PDB file of C-alpha atoms and ligand atoms in Angstrom:
ATOM      1  CA  GLN A   1       0.000   0.000   0.000  1.00  0.00           C
ATOM      2  CA  GLN A   2       2.770   2.415   0.871  1.00  0.00           C
ATOM      3  CA  THR A   3       4.470   1.742  -2.452  1.00  0.00           C
ATOM      4  CA  LEU A   4       1.220   2.695  -4.178  1.00  0.00           C
ATOM      5  CA  LEU A   5       1.288   6.038  -2.377  1.00  0.00           C
ATOM      6  CA  TYR A   6       4.735   6.685  -3.831  1.00  0.00           C
ATOM      7  CA  LEU A   7       3.481   5.727  -7.276  1.00  0.00           C
ATOM      8  CA  ILE A   8       0.800   8.433  -7.219  1.00  0.00           C
ATOM      9  CA  PRO A   9       3.142  11.393  -7.813  1.00  0.00           C
ATOM     10  CA  VAL A  10       5.113   9.294 -10.307  1.00  0.00           C
ATOM     11  CA  ALA A  11       1.904   8.625 -12.230  1.00  0.00           C
ATOM     12  CA  TYR A  12       1.140  12.340 -12.228  1.00  0.00           C
ATOM     13  CA  LEU A  13       4.552  13.103 -13.740  1.00  0.00           C
ATOM     14  CA  VAL A  14       4.218  10.323 -16.330  1.00  0.00           C
ATOM     15  CA  GLY A  15       0.726  11.538 -17.253  1.00  0.00           C
ATOM     16  CA  SER A  16       2.032  15.081 -17.571  1.00  0.00           C
ATOM     17  CA  VAL A  17       4.365  14.226 -20.464  1.00  0.00           C
ATOM     18  CA  PRO A  18       2.674  15.927 -23.435  1.00  0.00           C
ATOM     19  CA  PHE A  19       3.443  13.453 -26.208  1.00  0.00           C
ATOM     20  CA  GLY A  20       1.136  15.187 -28.672  1.00  0.00           C
ATOM     21  CA  LEU A  21       2.977  18.457 -28.201  1.00  0.00           C
ATOM     22  CA  ILE A  22       6.401  16.744 -28.407  1.00  0.00           C
ATOM     23  CA  VAL A  23       5.525  14.837 -31.590  1.00  0.00           C
ATOM     24  CA  GLY A  24       4.072  18.010 -33.131  1.00  0.00           C
ATOM     25  CA  LYS A  25       7.207  20.012 -32.259  1.00  0.00           C
ATOM     26  CA  MET A  26       9.379  17.327 -33.833  1.00  0.00           C
ATOM     27  CA  ARG A  27       7.423  17.911 -37.025  1.00  0.00           C
ATOM     28  CA  GLY A  28       7.712  21.681 -36.656  1.00  0.00           C
ATOM     29  CA  ILE A  29       4.232  22.612 -35.413  1.00  0.00           C
ATOM     30  CA  ASP A  30       2.728  23.695 -32.134  1.00  0.00           C
ATOM     31  CA  VAL A  31      -0.506  21.711 -31.931  1.00  0.00           C
ATOM     32  CA  ARG A  32      -1.779  24.147 -29.288  1.00  0.00           C
ATOM     33  CA  THR A  33      -2.156  26.870 -31.890  1.00  0.00           C
ATOM     34  CA  ALA A  34      -3.453  24.816 -34.810  1.00  0.00           C
ATOM     35  CA  GLY A  35      -6.578  22.801 -35.507  1.00  0.00           C
ATOM     36  CA  SER A  36      -8.606  22.384 -32.316  1.00  0.00           C
ATOM     37  CA  GLY A  37      -5.605  23.511 -30.234  1.00  0.00           C
ATOM     38  CA  ASN A  38      -5.739  20.240 -28.286  1.00  0.00           C
ATOM     39  CA  ILE A  39      -2.615  18.174 -27.539  1.00  0.00           C
ATOM     40  CA  GLY A  40      -4.426  14.867 -28.086  1.00  0.00           C
ATOM     41  CA  ALA A  41      -4.013  12.242 -30.763  1.00  0.00           C
ATOM     42  CA  THR A  42      -6.996  13.557 -32.717  1.00  0.00           C
ATOM     43  CA  ASN A  43      -5.583  17.013 -33.221  1.00  0.00           C
ATOM     44  CA  VAL A  44      -2.095  15.740 -34.022  1.00  0.00           C
ATOM     45  CA  GLY A  45      -3.628  13.361 -36.566  1.00  0.00           C
ATOM     46  CA  ARG A  46      -5.756  16.166 -37.974  1.00  0.00           C
ATOM     47  CA  LEU A  47      -2.615  18.249 -38.543  1.00  0.00           C
ATOM     48  CA  LEU A  48      -0.037  15.620 -39.475  1.00  0.00           C
ATOM     49  CA  GLY A  49      -1.930  12.565 -40.714  1.00  0.00           C
ATOM     50  CA  ALA A  50      -3.327   9.295 -39.444  1.00  0.00           C
ATOM     51  CA  LYS A  51       0.078   7.763 -38.642  1.00  0.00           C
ATOM     52  CA  TYR A  52       0.641  10.485 -36.089  1.00  0.00           C
ATOM     53  CA  PHE A  53      -2.802   9.913 -34.618  1.00  0.00           C
ATOM     54  CA  ALA A  54      -1.794   6.303 -34.005  1.00  0.00           C
ATOM     55  CA  LEU A  55       1.600   7.248 -32.571  1.00  0.00           C
ATOM     56  CA  VAL A  56       0.258   9.822 -30.112  1.00  0.00           C
ATOM     57  CA  PHE A  57      -2.702   7.624 -29.205  1.00  0.00           C
ATOM     58  CA  VAL A  58      -0.388   4.741 -28.262  1.00  0.00           C
ATOM     59  CA  LEU A  59       2.035   6.970 -26.326  1.00  0.00           C
ATOM     60  CA  ASP A  60      -0.757   8.719 -24.403  1.00  0.00           C
ATOM     61  CA  MET A  61      -2.416   5.371 -23.731  1.00  0.00           C
ATOM     62  CA  LEU A  62       0.833   3.976 -22.309  1.00  0.00           C
ATOM     63  CA  LYS A  63       0.876   6.862 -19.803  1.00  0.00           C
ATOM     64  CA  GLY A  64      -2.255   5.319 -18.306  1.00  0.00           C
ATOM     65  CA  LEU A  65      -1.389   1.667 -18.826  1.00  0.00           C
ATOM     66  CA  GLY A  66       2.194   1.885 -17.503  1.00  0.00           C
ATOM     67  CA  PRO A  67       1.457   3.259 -14.017  1.00  0.00           C
ATOM     68  CA  MET A  68      -1.549   0.919 -13.660  1.00  0.00           C
ATOM     69  CA  VAL A  69       0.502  -2.154 -14.498  1.00  0.00           C
ATOM     70  CA  ALA A  70       3.302  -0.974 -12.188  1.00  0.00           C
ATOM     71  CA  ALA A  71       0.820  -0.515  -9.337  1.00  0.00           C
ATOM     72  CA  GLY A  72      -0.873  -3.812 -10.181  1.00  0.00           C
ATOM     73  CA  GLY A  73       2.499  -5.547 -10.101  1.00  0.00           C
ATOM     74  CA  VAL A  74       3.159  -4.210  -6.606  1.00  0.00           C
ATOM     75  CA  LEU A  75      -0.143  -5.746  -5.490  1.00  0.00           C
ATOM     76  CA  GLY A  76       0.325  -8.990  -7.392  1.00  0.00           C
ATOM     77  CA  PHE A  77      -2.805  -7.855  -9.279  1.00  0.00           C
ATOM     78  CA  VAL A  78      -5.068  -8.649  -6.341  1.00  0.00           C
ATOM     79  CA  ALA A  79      -6.358  -6.120  -3.862  1.00  0.00           C
ATOM     80  CA  ASN A  80      -8.034  -7.397  -0.732  1.00  0.00           C
ATOM     81  CA  ASP A  81     -10.009  -4.399   0.420  1.00  0.00           C
ATOM     82  CA  SER A  82     -11.680  -1.242  -0.838  1.00  0.00           C
ATOM     83  CA  LEU A  83      -8.880   1.008   0.390  1.00  0.00           C
ATOM     84  CA  THR A  84      -6.270  -0.858  -1.614  1.00  0.00           C
ATOM     85  CA  TYR A  85      -8.516  -0.672  -4.672  1.00  0.00           C
ATOM     86  CA  LEU A  86      -8.917   3.053  -4.122  1.00  0.00           C
ATOM     87  CA  LEU A  87      -5.149   3.503  -3.960  1.00  0.00           C
ATOM     88  CA  TRP A  88      -4.669   1.447  -7.129  1.00  0.00           C
ATOM     89  CA  LEU A  89      -7.333   3.469  -8.934  1.00  0.00           C
ATOM     90  CA  ALA A  90      -5.824   6.697  -7.586  1.00  0.00           C
ATOM     91  CA  VAL A  91      -2.607   5.847  -9.434  1.00  0.00           C
ATOM     92  CA  GLY A  92      -4.518   5.670 -12.743  1.00  0.00           C
ATOM     93  CA  PHE A  93      -6.585   8.684 -11.892  1.00  0.00           C
ATOM     94  CA  THR A  94      -3.493  10.824 -11.238  1.00  0.00           C
ATOM     95  CA  ALA A  95      -2.018   9.729 -14.557  1.00  0.00           C
ATOM     96  CA  ILE A  96      -5.198  11.025 -16.234  1.00  0.00           C
ATOM     97  CA  LEU A  97      -5.035  14.222 -14.164  1.00  0.00           C
ATOM     98  CA  GLY A  98      -1.416  14.654 -15.250  1.00  0.00           C
ATOM     99  CA  HIS A  99      -2.452  14.452 -18.880  1.00  0.00           C
ATOM    100  CA  MET A 100      -5.301  16.916 -18.383  1.00  0.00           C
ATOM    101  CA  PHE A 101      -3.448  19.342 -16.087  1.00  0.00           C
ATOM    102  CA  SER A 102       0.188  18.867 -16.988  1.00  0.00           C
ATOM    103  CA  VAL A 103       2.885  20.216 -14.695  1.00  0.00           C
ATOM    104  CA  PHE A 104       4.911  20.863 -17.865  1.00  0.00           C
ATOM    105  CA  LEU A 105       2.156  22.938 -19.502  1.00  0.00           C
ATOM    106  CA  LYS A 106       1.192  25.308 -16.688  1.00  0.00           C
ATOM    107  CA  PHE A 107      -1.589  22.855 -15.757  1.00  0.00           C
ATOM    108  CA  LYS A 108      -3.145  22.850 -19.187  1.00  0.00           C
ATOM    109  CA  GLY A 109      -3.366  19.652 -21.148  1.00  0.00           C
ATOM    110  CA  GLY A 110      -5.482  17.199 -23.074  1.00  0.00           C
ATOM    111  CA  LYS A 111      -8.909  15.663 -22.770  1.00  0.00           C
ATOM    112  CA  GLY A 112      -7.878  12.347 -21.279  1.00  0.00           C
ATOM    113  CA  VAL A 113      -9.508   9.893 -23.675  1.00  0.00           C
ATOM    114  CA  ALA A 114      -6.422   7.909 -24.670  1.00  0.00           C
ATOM    115  CA  THR A 115      -4.878   7.969 -21.174  1.00  0.00           C
ATOM    116  CA  SER A 116      -8.181   6.818 -19.639  1.00  0.00           C
ATOM    117  CA  ALA A 117      -8.350   3.998 -22.171  1.00  0.00           C
ATOM    118  CA  GLY A 118      -4.864   2.952 -21.004  1.00  0.00           C
ATOM    119  CA  VAL A 119      -5.875   3.003 -17.346  1.00  0.00           C
ATOM    120  CA  VAL A 120      -8.960   0.918 -18.132  1.00  0.00           C
ATOM    121  CA  LEU A 121      -6.838  -1.549 -20.104  1.00  0.00           C
ATOM    122  CA  GLY A 122      -4.486  -1.798 -17.112  1.00  0.00           C
ATOM    123  CA  LEU A 123      -7.448  -2.839 -14.954  1.00  0.00           C
ATOM    124  CA  PHE A 124      -8.294  -5.822 -17.138  1.00  0.00           C
ATOM    125  CA  PRO A 125     -10.322  -7.983 -16.495  1.00  0.00           C
ATOM    126  CA  TYR A 126     -12.322  -5.393 -14.588  1.00  0.00           C
ATOM    127  CA  PHE A 127     -14.391  -3.185 -16.878  1.00  0.00           C
ATOM    128  CA  THR A 128     -14.298  -5.657 -19.772  1.00  0.00           C
ATOM    129  CA  LEU A 129     -17.957  -5.140 -20.688  1.00  0.00           C
ATOM    130  CA  PRO A 130     -18.080  -1.376 -20.154  1.00  0.00           C
ATOM    131  CA  ALA A 131     -14.856  -1.017 -22.135  1.00  0.00           C
ATOM    132  CA  ALA A 132     -16.131  -3.188 -24.992  1.00  0.00           C
ATOM    133  CA  THR A 133     -19.377  -1.212 -25.067  1.00  0.00           C
ATOM    134  CA  ALA A 134     -17.568   2.138 -24.984  1.00  0.00           C
ATOM    135  CA  LEU A 135     -15.281   1.008 -27.792  1.00  0.00           C
ATOM    136  CA  ALA A 136     -18.239  -0.191 -29.887  1.00  0.00           C
ATOM    137  CA  ILE A 137     -20.075   3.106 -29.347  1.00  0.00           C
ATOM    138  CA  TRP A 138     -16.928   5.046 -30.165  1.00  0.00           C
ATOM    139  CA  GLY A 139     -16.439   3.080 -33.376  1.00  0.00           C
ATOM    140  CA  ALA A 140     -20.074   3.313 -34.453  1.00  0.00           C
ATOM    141  CA  LEU A 141     -20.337   7.058 -33.836  1.00  0.00           C
ATOM    142  CA  PHE A 142     -16.996   7.878 -35.360  1.00  0.00           C
ATOM    143  CA  GLY A 143     -17.838   5.693 -38.353  1.00  0.00           C
ATOM    144  CA  ARG A 144     -21.109   7.496 -38.922  1.00  0.00           C
ATOM    145  CA  THR A 145     -20.141  11.073 -38.114  1.00  0.00           C
ATOM    146  CA  LYS A 146     -16.325  11.246 -38.387  1.00  0.00           C
ATOM    147  CA  ILE A 147     -16.502  13.459 -35.296  1.00  0.00           C
ATOM    148  CA  VAL A 148     -14.021  12.181 -32.705  1.00  0.00           C
ATOM    149  CA  SER A 149     -15.224  14.412 -29.864  1.00  0.00           C
ATOM    150  CA  LEU A 150     -18.821  13.192 -30.206  1.00  0.00           C
ATOM    151  CA  ALA A 151     -17.673   9.570 -30.228  1.00  0.00           C
ATOM    152  CA  SER A 152     -15.420  10.164 -27.202  1.00  0.00           C
ATOM    153  CA  ILE A 153     -18.114  11.931 -25.168  1.00  0.00           C
ATOM    154  CA  ALA A 154     -20.715   9.242 -25.853  1.00  0.00           C
ATOM    155  CA  ALA A 155     -18.252   6.438 -25.071  1.00  0.00           C
ATOM    156  CA  ALA A 156     -17.226   8.146 -21.831  1.00  0.00           C
ATOM    157  CA  ILE A 157     -20.857   8.542 -20.707  1.00  0.00           C
ATOM    158  CA  ALA A 158     -21.763   4.965 -21.604  1.00  0.00           C
ATOM    159  CA  PHE A 159     -18.807   3.522 -19.682  1.00  0.00           C
ATOM    160  CA  PRO A 160     -19.957   4.079 -16.060  1.00  0.00           C
ATOM    161  CA  LEU A 161     -23.602   3.470 -16.980  1.00  0.00           C
ATOM    162  CA  VAL A 162     -22.806   0.042 -18.384  1.00  0.00           C
ATOM    163  CA  TYR A 163     -20.686  -0.727 -15.340  1.00  0.00           C
ATOM    164  CA  LEU A 164     -23.474   0.336 -12.999  1.00  0.00           C
ATOM    165  CA  GLY A 165     -26.052  -1.635 -14.998  1.00  0.00           C
ATOM    166  CA  PHE A 166     -24.076  -4.844 -14.874  1.00  0.00           C
ATOM    167  CA  ALA A 167     -23.037  -4.423 -11.258  1.00  0.00           C
ATOM    168  CA  ILE A 168     -26.664  -4.014 -10.198  1.00  0.00           C
ATOM    169  CA  ALA A 169     -28.037  -6.692 -12.507  1.00  0.00           C
ATOM    170  CA  GLY A 170     -25.334  -9.100 -11.357  1.00  0.00           C
ATOM    171  CA  ASP A 171     -24.028  -9.515  -7.877  1.00  0.00           C
ATOM    172  CA  TRP A 172     -23.789  -6.064  -6.274  1.00  0.00           C
ATOM    173  CA  HIS A 173     -21.357  -6.173  -3.357  1.00  0.00           C
ATOM    174  CA  PRO A 174     -20.246  -2.610  -2.687  1.00  0.00           C
ATOM    175  CA  PHE A 175     -17.731  -3.473   0.016  1.00  0.00           C
ATOM    176  CA  GLY A 176     -15.282  -5.129  -2.335  1.00  0.00           C
ATOM    177  CA  GLU A 177     -13.959  -3.535  -5.485  1.00  0.00           C
ATOM    178  CA  GLN A 178     -17.266  -2.499  -7.052  1.00  0.00           C
ATOM    179  CA  LEU A 179     -17.876   0.792  -5.274  1.00  0.00           C
ATOM    180  CA  PRO A 180     -14.308   2.043  -5.893  1.00  0.00           C
ATOM    181  CA  LEU A 181     -14.582   0.982  -9.529  1.00  0.00           C
ATOM    182  CA  LEU A 182     -17.962   2.664  -9.934  1.00  0.00           C
ATOM    183  CA  LEU A 183     -16.766   5.918  -8.357  1.00  0.00           C
ATOM    184  CA  PHE A 184     -13.642   5.848 -10.482  1.00  0.00           C
ATOM    185  CA  SER A 185     -15.622   5.271 -13.691  1.00  0.00           C
ATOM    186  CA  LEU A 186     -18.065   8.089 -12.879  1.00  0.00           C
ATOM    187  CA  LEU A 187     -15.270  10.501 -12.040  1.00  0.00           C
ATOM    188  CA  MET A 188     -13.289   9.605 -15.139  1.00  0.00           C
ATOM    189  CA  ALA A 189     -16.332  10.007 -17.391  1.00  0.00           C
ATOM    190  CA  ALA A 190     -17.258  13.347 -15.807  1.00  0.00           C
ATOM    191  CA  MET A 191     -13.718  14.656 -16.290  1.00  0.00           C
ATOM    192  CA  ILE A 192     -13.617  13.574 -19.925  1.00  0.00           C
ATOM    193  CA  VAL A 193     -16.973  15.220 -20.651  1.00  0.00           C
ATOM    194  CA  LEU A 194     -15.928  18.428 -18.849  1.00  0.00           C
ATOM    195  CA  ARG A 195     -12.700  18.570 -20.840  1.00  0.00           C
ATOM    196  CA  HIS A 196     -14.815  18.461 -24.014  1.00  0.00           C
ATOM    197  CA  ARG A 197     -16.739  21.644 -23.129  1.00  0.00           C
ATOM    198  CA  THR A 198     -15.455  23.589 -26.123  1.00  0.00           C
ATOM    199  CA  ASN A 199     -16.227  20.607 -28.348  1.00  0.00           C
ATOM    200  CA  ILE A 200     -19.767  20.501 -26.947  1.00  0.00           C
ATOM    201  CA  SER A 201     -20.241  24.188 -27.802  1.00  0.00           C
ATOM    202  CA  ARG A 202     -19.000  23.532 -31.328  1.00  0.00           C
ATOM    203  CA  LEU A 203     -21.217  20.463 -31.661  1.00  0.00           C
ATOM    204  CA  ARG A 204     -24.237  22.519 -30.633  1.00  0.00           C
ATOM    205  CA  ALA A 205     -23.281  25.273 -33.046  1.00  0.00           C
ATOM    206  CA  GLY A 206     -22.789  22.709 -35.803  1.00  0.00           C
ATOM    207  CA  THR A 207     -19.168  23.760 -36.308  1.00  0.00           C
ATOM    208  CA  GLU A 208     -17.305  20.782 -34.834  1.00  0.00           C
ATOM    209  CA  HIS A 209     -14.346  19.427 -36.823  1.00  0.00           C
ATOM    210  CA  ARG A 210     -14.838  16.275 -38.814  1.00  0.00           C
ATOM    211  CA  PHE A 211     -11.821  14.078 -39.139  1.00  0.00           C
ATOM    212  CA  GLY A 212      -9.770  14.903 -42.211  1.00  0.00           C
ATOM    213  CA  LYS A 213     -10.866  18.511 -42.488  1.00  0.00           C
ATOM    214  CA  ILE A 214      -9.026  21.365 -40.844  1.00  0.00           C
ATOM    215  CA  LYS A 215     -10.824  24.530 -39.908  1.00  0.00           C
ATOM    216  CA  PRO A 216      -8.729  27.439 -38.703  1.00  0.00           C
ATOM    217  CA  THR A 217     -10.448  27.885 -35.336  1.00  0.00           C
ATOM    218  CA  THR A 218      -8.560  27.404 -32.099  1.00  0.00           C
ATOM    219  CA  ASN A 219     -10.075  25.753 -29.037  1.00  0.00           C
TER     220      ASN A 219
HETATM  221  O1  NKO B   1      -8.974  17.777 -31.229  1.00  0.00           O
HETATM  222  O2  NKO B   1     -10.833  18.462 -29.681  1.00  0.00           O
HETATM  223  P1  NKO B   1     -10.366  17.460 -30.691  1.00  0.00           P
HETATM  224  O3  NKO B   1     -11.361  17.300 -31.822  1.00  0.00           O
HETATM  225  O4  NKO B   1      -7.664  13.150 -29.101  1.00  0.00           O
HETATM  226  O5  NKO B   1     -10.218  16.071 -29.971  1.00  0.00           O
HETATM  227  C1  NKO B   1     -11.325  15.446 -29.367  1.00  0.00           C
HETATM  228  C2  NKO B   1     -10.928  14.087 -28.869  1.00  0.00           C
HETATM  229  C3  NKO B   1      -9.783  14.184 -27.906  1.00  0.00           C
HETATM  230  O6  NKO B   1      -9.297  12.901 -27.599  1.00  0.00           O
HETATM  231  C4  NKO B   1      -8.208  12.455 -28.276  1.00  0.00           C
HETATM  232  C5  NKO B   1      -7.743  11.087 -27.988  1.00  0.00           C
HETATM  233  C6  NKO B   1      -8.143  10.220 -29.127  1.00  0.00           C
HETATM  234  C7  NKO B   1      -8.680   8.989 -28.676  1.00  0.00           C
HETATM  235  C8  NKO B   1      -9.266   8.088 -29.669  1.00  0.00           C
HETATM  236  C9  NKO B   1      -9.675   6.899 -28.895  1.00  0.00           C
HETATM  237  C10 NKO B   1     -10.277   5.779 -29.601  1.00  0.00           C
HETATM  238  C11 NKO B   1     -10.662   4.597 -28.804  1.00  0.00           C
HETATM  239  C12 NKO B   1     -11.057   4.789 -27.381  1.00  0.00           C
HETATM  240  C13 NKO B   1     -12.477   4.519 -27.137  1.00  0.00           C
HETATM  241  C14 NKO B   1     -12.834   4.232 -25.735  1.00  0.00           C
HETATM  242  C15 NKO B   1     -13.098   5.438 -24.891  1.00  0.00           C
HETATM  243  C16 NKO B   1     -13.401   5.059 -23.500  1.00  0.00           C
HETATM  244  C17 NKO B   1     -13.444   6.228 -22.616  1.00  0.00           C
HETATM  245  C18 NKO B   1     -13.290   5.980 -21.210  1.00  0.00           C
HETATM  246  C19 NKO B   1     -13.258   4.684 -20.694  1.00  0.00           C
HETATM  247  O7  NKO B   1     -12.043  13.473 -28.259  1.00  0.00           O
END
């Protein structure tokens, strides 16, 4: 447990590494002042091409997966009580916070979709159904609309709802891992949706970017 406490600030630092910005700079652009102005995989891909989307997505995802697997390894991938689960989840949560409020970017940052996906992957086999559902919704919405933000927001909202649905329909035992996992999923979803505020305004105004097209608006 104590080791997990030490991992929390480490996860924050790892999450803070702005891979989208770094990759953009290596190609001579500041992604914060082009496209949507976001440092995420979507904006880098929008500006530099699909290969760069994949690269930044994987790197940002590893920022979530890495700390989760490290913390899981410390525990032997089994936690015996809610507090230990909370500490384990806190490691992933701080990685996401690092990405969103980076210490290297004056506490600005990304929207947390890829890093959250990494944290969720690191919790396998927990969240298998919510993750599969979120992924399916993401794919279906992106396929139909080509709007990444819309797909991300819908996937993020579906994630805790599916978890809650299955927890209640199945065997609800809040004193093990389920309550920590539910709280974590709700918090993560709320943060992702909040970080998409400017996207939501653009969606409502009908001016949101579709993948492949660049409009010269920032934020
Ligand atoms: O530039 O504001 P923008 O249009 O870039 O970007 C909006 C976008 C920001 O997010 C990203 C990361 C790209 C992630 C693509 C992820 C594809 C698969 C993940 C689906 C599962 C999501 C689950 C969420 C929480 C569990 O949105």
